[in-house]
């Protein structure tokens, strides 16, 4: 099976990039593929479990679902700190990472999907 890596650079409620990553990652996991997700720049905001999103589009819960299904999720630590998001605020299954972690994810990936500006 393939290993897919998603890099999401945009904020969770600004663009639909995280929704796209979620849908593709969920489908890939269902087919037995490996999935890693690196949240970068404003994308780190999606890992904040304290977001109280109205309606069905709770992106933190969607990320939590991916983590529970086996996706590796890391958020850039420097980006998080600059935005006031601490590791304690992350959803379960997400870890504070660095660009070294992103490089490792990229090296292991067969497919890269970069969702940015």
PDB file of C-alpha atoms in Angstrom:
ATOM      1  CA  UNK A   1       0.000   0.000   0.000  1.00  0.00           C
ATOM      2  CA  UNK A   2       1.029   3.602  -0.520  1.00  0.00           C
ATOM      3  CA  UNK A   3       1.914   6.237   2.040  1.00  0.00           C
ATOM      4  CA  UNK A   4       0.225   9.600   1.499  1.00  0.00           C
ATOM      5  CA  UNK A   5       1.409  12.825   3.086  1.00  0.00           C
ATOM      6  CA  UNK A   6      -0.787  15.904   3.316  1.00  0.00           C
ATOM      7  CA  UNK A   7       0.625  19.328   4.162  1.00  0.00           C
ATOM      8  CA  UNK A   8      -2.074  21.867   5.058  1.00  0.00           C
ATOM      9  CA  UNK A   9      -0.882  25.468   5.237  1.00  0.00           C
ATOM     10  CA  UNK A  10      -4.128  27.428   5.468  1.00  0.00           C
ATOM     11  CA  UNK A  11      -6.453  28.189   8.347  1.00  0.00           C
ATOM     12  CA  UNK A  12      -9.273  25.745   9.070  1.00  0.00           C
ATOM     13  CA  UNK A  13     -12.183  28.079   8.403  1.00  0.00           C
ATOM     14  CA  UNK A  14     -10.575  30.334   5.805  1.00  0.00           C
ATOM     15  CA  UNK A  15     -10.210  27.864   2.952  1.00  0.00           C
ATOM     16  CA  UNK A  16     -11.488  24.357   2.275  1.00  0.00           C
ATOM     17  CA  UNK A  17      -8.013  22.820   2.137  1.00  0.00           C
ATOM     18  CA  UNK A  18      -8.454  20.911   5.377  1.00  0.00           C
ATOM     19  CA  UNK A  19     -11.791  19.550   4.160  1.00  0.00           C
ATOM     20  CA  UNK A  20     -10.048  18.297   1.019  1.00  0.00           C
ATOM     21  CA  UNK A  21      -7.252  16.674   3.042  1.00  0.00           C
ATOM     22  CA  UNK A  22      -9.828  15.096   5.359  1.00  0.00           C
ATOM     23  CA  UNK A  23     -11.858  13.571   2.527  1.00  0.00           C
ATOM     24  CA  UNK A  24      -8.829  12.214   0.689  1.00  0.00           C
ATOM     25  CA  UNK A  25      -7.176  10.939   3.886  1.00  0.00           C
ATOM     26  CA  UNK A  26     -10.359   9.228   5.060  1.00  0.00           C
ATOM     27  CA  UNK A  27     -10.729   7.466   1.703  1.00  0.00           C
ATOM     28  CA  UNK A  28      -7.050   6.459   1.693  1.00  0.00           C
ATOM     29  CA  UNK A  29      -7.239   5.044   5.221  1.00  0.00           C
ATOM     30  CA  UNK A  30     -10.377   3.085   4.310  1.00  0.00           C
ATOM     31  CA  UNK A  31      -8.427   1.443   1.479  1.00  0.00           C
ATOM     32  CA  UNK A  32      -5.539   0.535   3.783  1.00  0.00           C
ATOM     33  CA  UNK A  33      -3.074   3.239   2.780  1.00  0.00           C
ATOM     34  CA  UNK A  34      -0.876   5.013   5.305  1.00  0.00           C
ATOM     35  CA  UNK A  35      -1.588   8.685   5.947  1.00  0.00           C
ATOM     36  CA  UNK A  36       0.447  11.449   7.534  1.00  0.00           C
ATOM     37  CA  UNK A  37      -0.723  15.025   7.915  1.00  0.00           C
ATOM     38  CA  UNK A  38       1.501  17.991   8.696  1.00  0.00           C
ATOM     39  CA  UNK A  39      -0.229  21.201   9.761  1.00  0.00           C
ATOM     40  CA  UNK A  40       1.859  24.224   8.835  1.00  0.00           C
ATOM     41  CA  UNK A  41       1.508  28.018   9.059  1.00  0.00           C
ATOM     42  CA  UNK A  42      -2.188  28.782   9.821  1.00  0.00           C
ATOM     43  CA  UNK A  43      -3.078  25.111   9.372  1.00  0.00           C
ATOM     44  CA  UNK A  44      -1.970  24.504  12.971  1.00  0.00           C
ATOM     45  CA  UNK A  45      -5.174  26.160  14.155  1.00  0.00           C
ATOM     46  CA  UNK A  46      -7.135  23.091  13.048  1.00  0.00           C
ATOM     47  CA  UNK A  47      -5.481  20.962  15.751  1.00  0.00           C
ATOM     48  CA  UNK A  48      -6.950  23.151  18.510  1.00  0.00           C
ATOM     49  CA  UNK A  49      -9.478  20.975  20.356  1.00  0.00           C
ATOM     50  CA  UNK A  50     -10.958  24.102  21.955  1.00  0.00           C
ATOM     51  CA  UNK A  51     -12.511  25.269  18.693  1.00  0.00           C
ATOM     52  CA  UNK A  52     -16.262  25.169  19.235  1.00  0.00           C
ATOM     53  CA  UNK A  53     -17.451  25.003  15.646  1.00  0.00           C
ATOM     54  CA  UNK A  54     -21.152  25.304  14.967  1.00  0.00           C
ATOM     55  CA  UNK A  55     -22.868  22.731  12.822  1.00  0.00           C
ATOM     56  CA  UNK A  56     -21.401  19.708  11.142  1.00  0.00           C
ATOM     57  CA  UNK A  57     -18.063  21.205  10.072  1.00  0.00           C
ATOM     58  CA  UNK A  58     -16.052  20.693  13.256  1.00  0.00           C
ATOM     59  CA  UNK A  59     -12.598  20.360  11.754  1.00  0.00           C
ATOM     60  CA  UNK A  60     -10.898  19.532  15.057  1.00  0.00           C
ATOM     61  CA  UNK A  61     -13.289  16.589  15.446  1.00  0.00           C
ATOM     62  CA  UNK A  62     -12.618  15.572  11.846  1.00  0.00           C
ATOM     63  CA  UNK A  63      -8.872  15.533  12.527  1.00  0.00           C
ATOM     64  CA  UNK A  64      -9.520  13.568  15.712  1.00  0.00           C
ATOM     65  CA  UNK A  65     -11.373  11.001  13.606  1.00  0.00           C
ATOM     66  CA  UNK A  66      -8.391  10.668  11.243  1.00  0.00           C
ATOM     67  CA  UNK A  67      -5.995  10.227  14.172  1.00  0.00           C
ATOM     68  CA  UNK A  68      -8.245   7.530  15.603  1.00  0.00           C
ATOM     69  CA  UNK A  69      -8.200   5.760  12.240  1.00  0.00           C
ATOM     70  CA  UNK A  70      -4.403   5.649  12.239  1.00  0.00           C
ATOM     71  CA  UNK A  71      -3.294   8.871  10.566  1.00  0.00           C
ATOM     72  CA  UNK A  72      -0.102  10.438  11.904  1.00  0.00           C
ATOM     73  CA  UNK A  73      -0.797  14.114  12.630  1.00  0.00           C
ATOM     74  CA  UNK A  74       1.828  16.695  13.522  1.00  0.00           C
ATOM     75  CA  UNK A  75       1.571  20.468  13.786  1.00  0.00           C
ATOM     76  CA  UNK A  76       4.509  22.827  13.369  1.00  0.00           C
ATOM     77  CA  UNK A  77       5.628  23.826  16.849  1.00  0.00           C
ATOM     78  CA  UNK A  78       6.988  27.241  15.859  1.00  0.00           C
ATOM     79  CA  UNK A  79       3.819  28.057  13.909  1.00  0.00           C
ATOM     80  CA  UNK A  80       1.712  26.954  16.883  1.00  0.00           C
ATOM     81  CA  UNK A  81       3.662  29.058  19.366  1.00  0.00           C
ATOM     82  CA  UNK A  82       3.384  32.173  17.182  1.00  0.00           C
ATOM     83  CA  UNK A  83      -0.398  31.654  17.112  1.00  0.00           C
ATOM     84  CA  UNK A  84      -0.832  30.953  20.828  1.00  0.00           C
ATOM     85  CA  UNK A  85      -1.660  27.266  20.359  1.00  0.00           C
ATOM     86  CA  UNK A  86       0.029  25.055  22.938  1.00  0.00           C
ATOM     87  CA  UNK A  87       0.505  21.304  22.751  1.00  0.00           C
ATOM     88  CA  UNK A  88      -2.057  20.907  25.553  1.00  0.00           C
ATOM     89  CA  UNK A  89      -4.612  22.474  23.220  1.00  0.00           C
ATOM     90  CA  UNK A  90      -4.037  19.864  20.489  1.00  0.00           C
ATOM     91  CA  UNK A  91      -6.553  17.152  19.760  1.00  0.00           C
ATOM     92  CA  UNK A  92      -5.666  13.681  21.009  1.00  0.00           C
ATOM     93  CA  UNK A  93      -3.376  11.991  18.529  1.00  0.00           C
ATOM     94  CA  UNK A  94      -1.706  15.169  17.269  1.00  0.00           C
ATOM     95  CA  UNK A  95       1.825  16.012  18.259  1.00  0.00           C
ATOM     96  CA  UNK A  96       3.935  19.140  18.183  1.00  0.00           C
ATOM     97  CA  UNK A  97       6.382  18.708  15.355  1.00  0.00           C
ATOM     98  CA  UNK A  98       9.061  20.550  13.469  1.00  0.00           C
ATOM     99  CA  UNK A  99      10.178  20.937   9.886  1.00  0.00           C
ATOM    100  CA  UNK A 100      12.396  17.904  10.502  1.00  0.00           C
ATOM    101  CA  UNK A 101       9.234  15.886  11.180  1.00  0.00           C
ATOM    102  CA  UNK A 102       7.686  17.233   7.987  1.00  0.00           C
ATOM    103  CA  UNK A 103      10.828  16.236   6.063  1.00  0.00           C
ATOM    104  CA  UNK A 104      10.601  12.723   7.542  1.00  0.00           C
ATOM    105  CA  UNK A 105       6.942  12.475   6.501  1.00  0.00           C
ATOM    106  CA  UNK A 106       7.843  13.625   2.993  1.00  0.00           C
ATOM    107  CA  UNK A 107      10.691  11.153   2.723  1.00  0.00           C
ATOM    108  CA  UNK A 108       8.415   8.250   3.699  1.00  0.00           C
ATOM    109  CA  UNK A 109       5.595   9.337   1.379  1.00  0.00           C
ATOM    110  CA  UNK A 110       4.833   7.912  -2.025  1.00  0.00           C
ATOM    111  CA  UNK A 111       2.414  10.764  -2.664  1.00  0.00           C
ATOM    112  CA  UNK A 112       2.471  14.372  -1.449  1.00  0.00           C
ATOM    113  CA  UNK A 113      -0.602  16.568  -1.458  1.00  0.00           C
ATOM    114  CA  UNK A 114       0.327  20.155  -0.578  1.00  0.00           C
ATOM    115  CA  UNK A 115      -2.664  22.349   0.211  1.00  0.00           C
ATOM    116  CA  UNK A 116      -1.573  25.944   0.557  1.00  0.00           C
ATOM    117  CA  UNK A 117      -2.176  29.391  -0.743  1.00  0.00           C
TER     118      UNK A 117
END
